[in-house]
CSV table of C-alpha atoms in Angstrom, one decimal:
chain,number,residue,atom,x,y,z
A,1,MET,CA,0.0,0.0,0.0
A,2,PRO,CA,1.5,3.4,-0.9
A,3,THR,CA,2.0,6.0,1.7
A,4,GLU,CA,-1.2,8.0,2.2
A,5,ILE,CA,-0.9,11.6,1.3
A,6,THR,CA,-3.5,13.6,3.3
A,7,SER,CA,-5.0,16.9,2.3
A,8,ARG,CA,-3.1,18.4,5.2
A,9,GLY,CA,0.1,16.9,3.9
A,10,ARG,CA,-0.6,18.3,0.4
A,11,SER,CA,-1.0,21.8,1.7
A,12,ALA,CA,2.2,21.5,3.7
A,13,ARG,CA,4.2,20.1,0.8
A,14,PRO,CA,2.6,21.2,-2.5
A,15,TRP,CA,5.8,20.5,-4.4
A,16,LEU,CA,5.7,16.9,-3.3
A,17,TRP,CA,2.1,16.5,-4.5
A,18,THR,CA,3.0,18.0,-7.8
A,19,VAL,CA,5.9,15.6,-8.2
A,20,VAL,CA,3.6,12.7,-7.4
A,21,MET,CA,0.9,13.8,-9.8
A,22,LEU,CA,3.4,14.4,-12.6
A,23,ALA,CA,4.9,11.0,-12.1
A,24,SER,CA,1.6,9.3,-12.1
A,25,ALA,CA,0.7,11.1,-15.3
A,26,GLN,CA,3.5,9.4,-17.2
A,27,ALA,CA,2.0,6.6,-19.1
A,28,SER,CA,3.2,4.7,-22.2
A,29,PRO,CA,1.1,4.9,-25.3
A,30,GLY,CA,0.3,1.3,-25.1
A,31,GLU,CA,-0.9,1.6,-21.5
A,32,ALA,CA,-3.3,4.4,-22.4
A,33,THR,CA,-4.6,2.5,-25.4
A,34,LEU,CA,-5.3,-0.5,-23.1
A,35,GLY,CA,-7.0,1.8,-20.6
A,36,GLN,CA,-9.2,3.3,-23.3
A,37,ALA,CA,-10.2,-0.2,-24.4
A,38,LEU,CA,-11.1,-1.1,-20.9
A,39,PHE,CA,-13.0,2.2,-20.4
A,40,THR,CA,-15.2,1.7,-23.5
A,41,GLY,CA,-15.7,-2.0,-22.9
A,42,ALA,CA,-13.8,-3.0,-26.1
A,43,ARG,CA,-11.7,-5.2,-23.8
A,44,PRO,CA,-13.8,-7.6,-21.7
A,45,LEU,CA,-14.2,-6.7,-18.0
A,46,ALA,CA,-14.9,-9.1,-15.2
A,47,ALA,CA,-17.2,-7.6,-12.6
A,48,HIS,CA,-20.0,-8.5,-10.2
A,49,VAL,CA,-22.6,-6.7,-8.1
A,50,ALA,CA,-21.3,-6.1,-4.6
A,51,GLY,CA,-22.4,-8.9,-2.3
A,52,GLN,CA,-23.2,-11.2,-5.2
A,53,ASP,CA,-21.1,-13.9,-6.7
A,54,PHE,CA,-21.9,-14.1,-10.4
A,55,ALA,CA,-20.3,-12.4,-13.3
A,56,LEU,CA,-22.2,-9.6,-14.9
A,57,PRO,CA,-22.6,-9.6,-18.7
A,58,GLN,CA,-20.3,-7.3,-20.7
A,59,ASP,CA,-23.1,-4.9,-21.6
A,60,ALA,CA,-23.7,-4.2,-17.9
A,61,VAL,CA,-20.2,-3.3,-16.9
A,62,ALA,CA,-18.6,-0.9,-19.4
A,63,CYS,CA,-17.4,2.2,-17.7
A,64,THR,CA,-19.0,4.3,-20.5
A,65,ASN,CA,-22.4,3.1,-19.5
A,66,CYS,CA,-22.4,5.4,-16.5
A,67,HIS,CA,-19.4,7.8,-16.9
A,68,GLN,CA,-19.7,9.1,-20.5
A,69,GLY,CA,-22.1,11.8,-21.6
A,70,GLN,CA,-23.3,15.2,-20.4
A,71,PRO,CA,-25.6,15.9,-17.4
A,72,PRO,CA,-28.4,15.3,-16.8
A,73,ASN,CA,-28.1,12.2,-19.1
A,74,VAL,CA,-25.1,10.7,-17.4
A,75,PHE,CA,-25.5,8.4,-14.5
A,76,GLY,CA,-22.1,8.5,-12.8
A,77,PRO,CA,-19.6,11.3,-12.2
A,78,PRO,CA,-17.3,12.2,-15.1
A,79,LEU,CA,-13.9,10.6,-15.0
A,80,THR,CA,-11.3,13.0,-16.0
A,81,ARG,CA,-8.0,14.2,-14.8
A,82,ALA,CA,-9.6,17.2,-13.1
A,83,THR,CA,-12.4,15.3,-11.4
A,84,LEU,CA,-10.2,12.6,-10.2
A,85,THR,CA,-7.2,14.6,-9.0
A,86,ARG,CA,-8.8,17.7,-7.6
A,87,ALA,CA,-9.0,17.7,-3.8
A,88,ARG,CA,-12.6,17.9,-2.7
A,89,ALA,CA,-14.9,16.7,0.0
A,90,ARG,CA,-17.0,13.7,-0.9
A,91,ARG,CA,-20.3,13.4,0.8
A,92,GLY,CA,-19.4,15.8,3.4
A,93,GLY,CA,-16.2,14.1,4.4
A,94,PRO,CA,-12.7,15.4,4.5
A,95,ALA,CA,-11.1,16.6,1.2
A,96,SER,CA,-9.5,13.8,-0.7
A,97,VAL,CA,-8.3,12.9,-4.1
A,98,TYR,CA,-7.8,9.7,-6.1
A,99,ASP,CA,-4.4,8.3,-7.0
A,100,ASP,CA,-3.6,5.1,-8.7
A,101,ALA,CA,-3.8,3.0,-5.6
A,102,ARG,CA,-7.0,4.6,-4.3
A,103,PHE,CA,-8.5,4.3,-7.8
A,104,CYS,CA,-7.8,0.6,-7.9
A,105,ARG,CA,-9.3,0.1,-4.5
A,106,ALA,CA,-12.5,1.9,-5.6
A,107,LEU,CA,-12.8,-0.3,-8.6
A,108,ARG,CA,-12.1,-3.6,-6.8
A,109,ASP,CA,-13.6,-3.1,-3.4
A,110,GLY,CA,-16.0,-0.1,-3.9
A,111,ILE,CA,-14.2,2.1,-1.3
A,112,ASP,CA,-13.5,5.7,-2.3
A,113,PRO,CA,-10.6,7.8,-1.1
A,114,ALA,CA,-12.7,9.1,1.8
A,115,LEU,CA,-13.3,5.5,2.9
A,116,VAL,CA,-16.9,5.8,1.9
A,117,VAL,CA,-18.5,2.8,0.2
A,118,ILE,CA,-19.5,3.5,-3.4
A,119,PRO,CA,-23.1,2.8,-4.2
A,120,GLN,CA,-23.9,-0.8,-5.2
A,121,THR,CA,-25.0,0.5,-8.6
A,122,MET,CA,-21.3,0.5,-9.6
A,123,PRO,CA,-20.1,-3.1,-10.2
A,124,ARG,CA,-17.0,-4.3,-8.4
A,125,TYR,CA,-14.2,-5.1,-11.0
A,126,ALA,CA,-11.6,-7.8,-11.0
A,127,PHE,CA,-8.9,-5.7,-12.5
A,128,SER,CA,-5.3,-6.9,-12.6
A,129,ASP,CA,-2.7,-4.4,-11.5
A,130,PRO,CA,-1.6,-3.7,-15.1
A,131,GLN,CA,-5.2,-3.2,-16.2
A,132,CYS,CA,-5.9,-0.9,-13.3
A,133,ARG,CA,-2.8,1.2,-14.0
A,134,ALA,CA,-3.7,1.4,-17.7
A,135,LEU,CA,-7.3,2.6,-17.0
A,136,TRP,CA,-5.9,5.2,-14.5
A,137,ALA,CA,-3.4,6.3,-17.1
A,138,PHE,CA,-6.1,6.7,-19.7
A,139,LEU,CA,-8.4,8.6,-17.5
A,140,LEU,CA,-5.6,11.1,-16.7
A,141,THR,CA,-5.5,11.9,-20.4
A,142,ARG,CA,-9.2,12.9,-20.4
A,143,SER,CA,-10.2,16.5,-19.8
B,1,MET,CA,-44.3,3.7,-39.9
B,2,THR,CA,-46.9,5.3,-42.2
B,3,THR,CA,-47.5,9.0,-42.4
B,4,THR,CA,-51.0,8.5,-41.0
B,5,GLN,CA,-49.4,7.1,-37.8
B,6,LEU,CA,-47.1,10.0,-37.2
B,7,PRO,CA,-49.5,12.4,-35.5
B,8,ARG,CA,-50.6,9.6,-33.1
B,9,ARG,CA,-47.0,8.8,-32.3
B,10,THR,CA,-46.2,12.4,-31.8
B,11,LEU,CA,-49.1,12.7,-29.4
B,12,LEU,CA,-48.0,9.6,-27.5
B,13,LEU,CA,-44.5,11.0,-27.2
B,14,ALA,CA,-45.8,14.3,-25.9
B,15,ALA,CA,-48.1,12.6,-23.4
B,16,ALA,CA,-45.3,10.3,-22.3
B,17,SER,CA,-42.9,13.3,-21.9
B,18,ALA,CA,-45.5,15.1,-19.8
B,19,ALA,CA,-46.1,12.0,-17.7
B,20,ALA,CA,-42.4,11.4,-17.2
B,21,ALA,CA,-42.0,15.1,-16.2
B,22,ALA,CA,-44.8,14.8,-13.7
B,23,ALA,CA,-43.4,11.6,-12.4
B,24,THR,CA,-39.9,12.8,-11.9
B,25,THR,CA,-38.9,16.4,-12.1
B,26,LEU,CA,-41.9,17.7,-10.3
B,27,ALA,CA,-41.7,15.1,-7.6
B,28,PRO,CA,-40.8,16.6,-4.2
B,29,ARG,CA,-37.5,15.3,-3.0
B,30,SER,CA,-39.3,13.8,0.0
B,31,ALA,CA,-41.3,11.7,-2.3
B,32,ARG,CA,-38.3,10.0,-3.7
B,33,ALA,CA,-37.7,6.4,-2.7
B,34,HIS,CA,-34.9,5.7,-0.2
B,35,ASN,CA,-34.9,2.0,0.0
B,36,SER,CA,-38.4,1.7,1.5
B,37,ALA,CA,-38.0,-2.0,1.7
B,38,GLY,CA,-39.9,-4.7,3.5
B,39,VAL,CA,-43.3,-6.2,3.9
B,40,VAL,CA,-46.3,-4.1,2.8
B,41,GLN,CA,-48.9,-4.5,5.5
B,42,PRO,CA,-51.8,-4.6,4.7
B,43,PRO,CA,-51.2,-5.7,1.1
B,44,ALA,CA,-51.8,-2.7,-1.2
B,45,ARG,CA,-53.8,-2.8,-4.4
B,46,PRO,CA,-52.1,-1.0,-7.3
B,47,PRO,CA,-53.8,1.8,-9.1
B,48,ALA,CA,-55.6,1.0,-12.3
B,49,ALA,CA,-53.2,1.0,-15.2
B,50,GLN,CA,-53.4,-0.1,-18.7
B,51,LEU,CA,-50.4,-2.2,-19.9
B,52,THR,CA,-49.2,-3.2,-23.3
B,53,LEU,CA,-47.2,-6.4,-23.1
B,54,ASP,CA,-44.2,-7.5,-25.1
B,55,ASP,CA,-46.4,-9.6,-27.4
B,56,GLY,CA,-48.5,-6.5,-28.2
B,57,ARG,CA,-51.5,-7.5,-26.2
B,58,ALA,CA,-53.2,-4.8,-24.1
B,59,SER,CA,-54.3,-5.7,-20.6
B,60,PRO,CA,-55.1,-4.0,-17.3
B,61,LEU,CA,-52.3,-4.4,-14.8
B,62,HIS,CA,-54.6,-6.1,-12.4
B,63,ASP,CA,-55.4,-8.8,-15.0
B,64,VAL,CA,-51.7,-9.4,-15.6
B,65,LEU,CA,-51.1,-9.8,-11.8
B,66,ALA,CA,-54.2,-11.7,-10.7
B,67,GLY,CA,-54.0,-15.4,-10.2
B,68,ARG,CA,-50.1,-15.4,-10.2
B,69,VAL,CA,-47.3,-14.5,-7.8
B,70,THR,CA,-45.2,-11.9,-9.4
B,71,ALA,CA,-41.7,-10.4,-9.1
B,72,LEU,CA,-41.8,-7.0,-10.8
B,73,GLN,CA,-38.9,-4.6,-11.6
B,74,LEU,CA,-38.9,-1.2,-13.2
B,75,ILE,CA,-36.7,-0.7,-16.2
B,76,PHE,CA,-36.4,1.1,-19.5
B,77,THR,CA,-34.7,-0.4,-22.5
B,78,ARG,CA,-32.5,2.6,-23.3
B,79,CYS,CA,-31.2,2.6,-19.7
B,80,ARG,CA,-27.4,1.9,-19.7
B,81,ALA,CA,-26.6,2.1,-16.1
B,82,THR,CA,-28.8,0.2,-13.6
B,83,CYS,CA,-31.1,-1.7,-15.9
B,84,PRO,CA,-28.6,-4.0,-17.5
B,85,ILE,CA,-27.6,-5.0,-14.0
B,86,GLN,CA,-31.2,-5.4,-13.0
B,87,GLY,CA,-31.8,-7.6,-16.1
B,88,ALA,CA,-28.8,-9.8,-15.2
B,89,LEU,CA,-30.1,-10.2,-11.7
B,90,PHE,CA,-33.5,-11.2,-12.9
B,91,ALA,CA,-32.1,-13.6,-15.4
B,92,ARG,CA,-30.1,-15.3,-12.7
B,93,ALA,CA,-33.1,-15.4,-10.4
B,94,VAL,CA,-35.5,-16.7,-13.0
B,95,HIS,CA,-33.0,-19.5,-13.8
B,96,ALA,CA,-32.5,-20.3,-10.2
B,97,PHE,CA,-36.2,-20.3,-9.5
B,98,GLY,CA,-37.0,-23.0,-12.1
B,99,ASP,CA,-40.3,-24.0,-13.4
B,100,ARG,CA,-42.3,-24.6,-10.2
B,101,PRO,CA,-44.7,-23.3,-9.1
B,102,ALA,CA,-46.1,-22.7,-12.5
B,103,ASP,CA,-48.1,-19.6,-11.5
B,104,ALA,CA,-45.0,-17.6,-10.7
B,105,GLN,CA,-44.1,-14.9,-13.2
B,106,TRP,CA,-41.5,-12.2,-13.7
B,107,LEU,CA,-42.4,-8.8,-15.0
B,108,SER,CA,-40.1,-5.9,-16.3
B,109,LEU,CA,-42.2,-2.8,-16.3
B,110,SER,CA,-40.9,0.1,-18.5
B,111,ILE,CA,-40.9,3.7,-17.2
B,112,ASP,CA,-40.3,4.9,-20.8
B,113,PRO,CA,-43.6,4.1,-22.5
B,114,ALA,CA,-43.0,6.4,-25.4
B,115,TYR,CA,-40.0,4.5,-26.6
B,116,ASP,CA,-40.5,1.0,-25.2
B,117,ASP,CA,-43.0,-0.4,-27.7
B,118,PRO,CA,-43.5,-4.2,-27.9
B,119,PRO,CA,-40.5,-4.8,-30.2
B,120,ALA,CA,-38.2,-2.9,-27.8
B,121,LEU,CA,-39.6,-4.9,-24.9
B,122,ARG,CA,-39.1,-8.2,-26.8
B,123,ALA,CA,-35.5,-7.1,-27.5
B,124,TRP,CA,-35.0,-6.4,-23.8
B,125,LEU,CA,-36.2,-9.9,-22.9
B,126,ALA,CA,-34.1,-11.5,-25.6
B,127,ARG,CA,-30.9,-9.9,-24.1
B,128,PHE,CA,-31.3,-12.3,-21.1
B,129,GLY,CA,-33.6,-15.1,-22.2
B,130,PRO,CA,-35.5,-16.8,-23.4
B,131,PHE,CA,-37.5,-17.2,-20.2
B,132,PRO,CA,-41.2,-17.9,-21.0
B,133,ARG,CA,-42.5,-16.7,-17.7
B,134,TRP,CA,-40.6,-13.4,-17.8
B,135,ARG,CA,-42.7,-10.8,-19.5
B,136,ALA,CA,-42.2,-7.1,-20.2
B,137,ALA,CA,-44.8,-4.4,-20.5
B,138,ARG,CA,-45.2,-0.6,-20.7
B,139,PRO,CA,-47.9,1.3,-18.9
B,140,ALA,CA,-50.1,3.9,-20.6
B,141,PRO,CA,-48.2,7.2,-20.2
B,142,GLN,CA,-50.9,8.8,-18.2
B,143,ASP,CA,-50.8,5.8,-15.7
B,144,LEU,CA,-47.1,6.1,-15.0
B,145,PRO,CA,-47.1,8.8,-12.3
B,146,ALA,CA,-49.6,6.9,-10.2
B,147,LEU,CA,-47.6,3.7,-10.5
B,148,PHE,CA,-44.4,5.5,-9.5
B,149,ASP,CA,-46.2,6.9,-6.4
B,150,PHE,CA,-47.7,3.5,-5.6
B,151,LEU,CA,-44.3,1.7,-5.7
B,152,ASN,CA,-42.5,4.6,-4.1
B,153,ALA,CA,-40.0,4.1,-6.9
B,154,ARG,CA,-38.8,7.5,-7.9
B,155,ASN,CA,-35.1,8.0,-7.6
B,156,GLY,CA,-32.8,10.8,-8.4
B,157,GLY,CA,-30.3,10.7,-11.2
B,158,ALA,CA,-30.3,9.8,-14.9
B,159,ASP,CA,-31.9,6.4,-14.4
B,160,ASN,CA,-34.7,7.8,-12.3
B,161,HIS,CA,-36.0,4.7,-10.7
B,162,THR,CA,-35.1,2.3,-8.0
B,163,ALA,CA,-33.5,-1.1,-8.6
B,164,GLN,CA,-35.8,-2.9,-6.2
B,165,VAL,CA,-38.0,-5.9,-6.8
B,166,TYR,CA,-41.7,-5.6,-6.0
B,167,PHE,CA,-43.6,-8.8,-5.0
B,168,PHE,CA,-47.3,-9.2,-5.7
B,169,ASP,CA,-49.6,-11.9,-4.4
B,170,ARG,CA,-52.2,-13.9,-6.3
B,171,ALA,CA,-54.8,-11.2,-5.5
B,172,GLY,CA,-52.7,-8.8,-7.4
B,173,ASN,CA,-51.7,-6.8,-4.3
B,174,LEU,CA,-48.2,-5.5,-3.5
B,175,VAL,CA,-46.9,-7.5,-0.4
B,176,MET,CA,-43.3,-6.7,-0.3
B,177,ARG,CA,-40.5,-4.4,-1.6
B,178,SER,CA,-36.9,-5.6,-1.7
B,179,ILE,CA,-33.8,-3.5,-1.3
B,180,ASP,CA,-32.1,-2.2,-4.4
B,181,PHE,CA,-30.3,-5.0,-6.3
B,182,PRO,CA,-31.4,-7.7,-3.9
B,183,PRO,CA,-29.3,-10.9,-3.8
B,184,VAL,CA,-30.5,-13.5,-6.2
B,185,ASP,CA,-31.1,-16.1,-3.5
B,186,ILE,CA,-33.3,-13.7,-1.6
B,187,ILE,CA,-35.4,-12.9,-4.6
B,188,VAL,CA,-35.9,-16.7,-5.2
B,189,ARG,CA,-36.6,-17.3,-1.5
B,190,ASP,CA,-39.2,-14.6,-1.3
B,191,LEU,CA,-41.0,-15.5,-4.4
B,192,ARG,CA,-41.2,-19.1,-3.4
B,193,SER,CA,-42.4,-18.1,0.1
B,194,LEU,CA,-45.1,-16.0,-1.5
B,195,ALA,CA,-46.1,-18.8,-3.9
B,196,ALA,CA,-46.4,-21.3,-1.0
B,197,ARG,CA,-49.1,-19.2,0.8
């Protein structure tokens, strides 16, 4: 588990946070391509409903089902560099941001950076580490 | 579609849009569902509503429900977020439930009557089936707000409806609401329990 960087830590060491974010933004073209395929569902995704043990069909699990489009016709929050890496309070909790590790935990276990459980509507994904990093890298290219 | 059908379809679309607006955007936030799950006591009779089934037949909701035990879910076929998951859950539950008792049925009820005509409803079922006792239907647009109210099924967000399962007894009365995305074994258990009464 990477060292947690709290919002308090960020304000005290903004240069460190900048270094971390720039480092995480470096992705190979192949990684971003894989991430895009995972995001659109062009590459199969293994996922299930939280608390249930059967695999959901592919047309139920594409990220774009919920995270692509414009309000009010989009179900989930937009997934872009800005929305994922801007510190903000979620559901009234302390300010937090995603990083690659927190993003993977949210996908797999449904726990967001503020340690709040993500609604059951979002499937829980069985991403490998390379898949998870690739998806994260691709999302950081989105604005 | 012929040109003579266009005005009628236009009217239907307009009526459905008005009904959807009344059922959703005008609903006070306090009226939105927040997992009002559990036994409905006493059993509640649904409002009168005219349905069109996936095979094109028209029937009052009460006639569709009467004489059977029913697990009902709200969906719309253009829904990309919750509905595909609801459909997968229902498919798993229908398969696990099996063929007995024979008077059990499963019903996907559309909240998008303007778009979800019988071919769209059949396509919805075909995504998961075939399951002969799983039917789909759309209500008449003017009946949708009352059904939303009755089921306490409004929800915020783009999908606009809960992901609960609603259980009806053989008298056609609502007897239980599940939680959102109920576990498959719980759906099966509750429908079997209802059928055994």
